[in-house]
């Protein structure tokens, strides 16, 4: 008696096992492409870079002795490393702050019912299509100290020529201009898309409450854009702290100026790894330091943007609500 | 010539056998009195207003060819095309058969045969053939690349060459004589280009950017060379 029951049970259980396995494993298989790609293209290079940074590692000679954190201590003592940090943060702040504010303003304008909407919306994205190096080469000509277009135009208004390639702040402004030229349109479109997702009832209610455009923008648009602003700020941080192309082609030697006025950290990585030192170990150490700094600044930015926006968001629902209450009986 | 300043980057470094490094690769750039003397000499000339204060290859430098920005420049044979291109339409360029302190070599190409190759011997033979005087003369006639072989320097095909843009200067004869005046082959070790970059930046800080004095810029040069170690 027990044999007939077990035989089909056996066949069943094999199928059941298979289907249980299917239930168990399939979800992981479905999501695995991302994790496999991330492991190969993200995690592995990260860990391998760390491994390289623990060694003496020459561009041509390859792996040398294991030296622990010596590369890190060496690099942290270098004046050029800290100058690269200063320049990177200065250019990053000059570009990302102006870029975000300008993009917000542009998006607010494009969000209005203007003529030839699509033309303007496509127009702001146009600079994004141009390769960064091409932007760098063209702007470097415009920012040439003696023969450049910008100093020429300034000259018409009686302004003395600006030493774009000699001064620290001047060169940072010039490079931030290139970055802004390329990225403002892209950020504008992201903001615009988010603005169009804001329900129009909110604005109608605010209009009834007598809130003017400025007030609507401050109390509805900005708080509703919070997730988008966080996204934009975080991506601007990651991109801004890795800026390379524009400062690299800002002069012909590509070292960031005679006094390293505009040498960024990524340019320093390149110089240490592929320049006269040919030290991949040190270049990897700088890369890891930059990675940690980007994470730290990213987290900091996340916390700041969250605080500022949510502070607004907490206030907004109350004030209009109160004022509606107050007005309704009158109407 | 009034108001037109002179542009002369130091080619002098090419006349010092061990400017930056000893033959064993140890860096001597910051203690070498010859290097310091040349540095001071160039910056003294700059302080007298003899420099056009332009960074070579910069957009300002390129633009100056059209605006009489400077009067002279060092002209290795490969510079002819650069000048002719940048100064298109400008009349009056010529070449002087002279260089302070004898001859100097500013650049050139080399053929390398890696030992890892499959047929290094055949590759060496090919390199030999490519750099033989006959081939160098052919390359010179076709693309203007100046020959390096002594025998090629004497070729009448070379010495008979003139250049219309440079007031019909006998370019073949001039460069042939300049090449024969080269007596020193400077030693260039692993850090040579890094040190030379630092030196050019040191001069640029004073001559072009004016962000430093000769003294403070030299101190920065010393620390930049130290950082290469």
CSV table of C-alpha atoms in Angstrom, one decimal, chain A residues 165-166 251 253 257-259 261, chain B residues 9 39 42-43 46 53-56 197-212 217:
chain,number,residue,atom,x,y,z
A,165,UNK,CA,44.5,82.2,-17.1
A,166,UNK,CA,46.5,83.7,-14.2
A,251,UNK,CA,45.3,75.8,-21.6
A,253,UNK,CA,49.7,72.1,-21.3
A,257,UNK,CA,48.0,76.6,-14.9
A,258,UNK,CA,51.5,77.6,-14.1
A,259,UNK,CA,50.6,77.8,-10.4
A,261,UNK,CA,45.3,77.8,-10.4
B,9,UNK,CA,61.8,80.6,-24.9
B,39,UNK,CA,66.6,80.5,-15.3
B,42,UNK,CA,65.7,84.2,-19.1
B,43,UNK,CA,63.8,86.0,-16.4
B,46,UNK,CA,61.8,89.1,-19.4
B,53,UNK,CA,54.8,87.4,-22.1
B,54,UNK,CA,52.9,84.8,-24.1
B,55,UNK,CA,52.5,81.1,-23.3
B,56,UNK,CA,53.6,79.1,-26.3
B,197,UNK,CA,57.2,71.0,-17.1
B,198,UNK,CA,57.9,72.3,-13.6
B,199,UNK,CA,60.6,74.6,-15.0
B,200,UNK,CA,58.4,76.0,-17.8
B,201,UNK,CA,55.7,76.7,-15.2
B,202,UNK,CA,58.2,78.4,-13.0
B,203,UNK,CA,59.2,80.7,-15.8
B,204,UNK,CA,55.5,81.2,-16.8
B,205,UNK,CA,54.6,82.3,-13.2
B,206,UNK,CA,57.0,85.2,-13.5
B,207,UNK,CA,57.0,85.9,-17.3
B,208,UNK,CA,53.4,85.4,-18.3
B,209,UNK,CA,51.1,85.2,-15.2
B,210,UNK,CA,53.1,87.6,-13.1
B,211,UNK,CA,51.8,85.8,-10.0
B,212,UNK,CA,55.4,85.3,-8.5
B,217,UNK,CA,58.8,81.0,-8.3
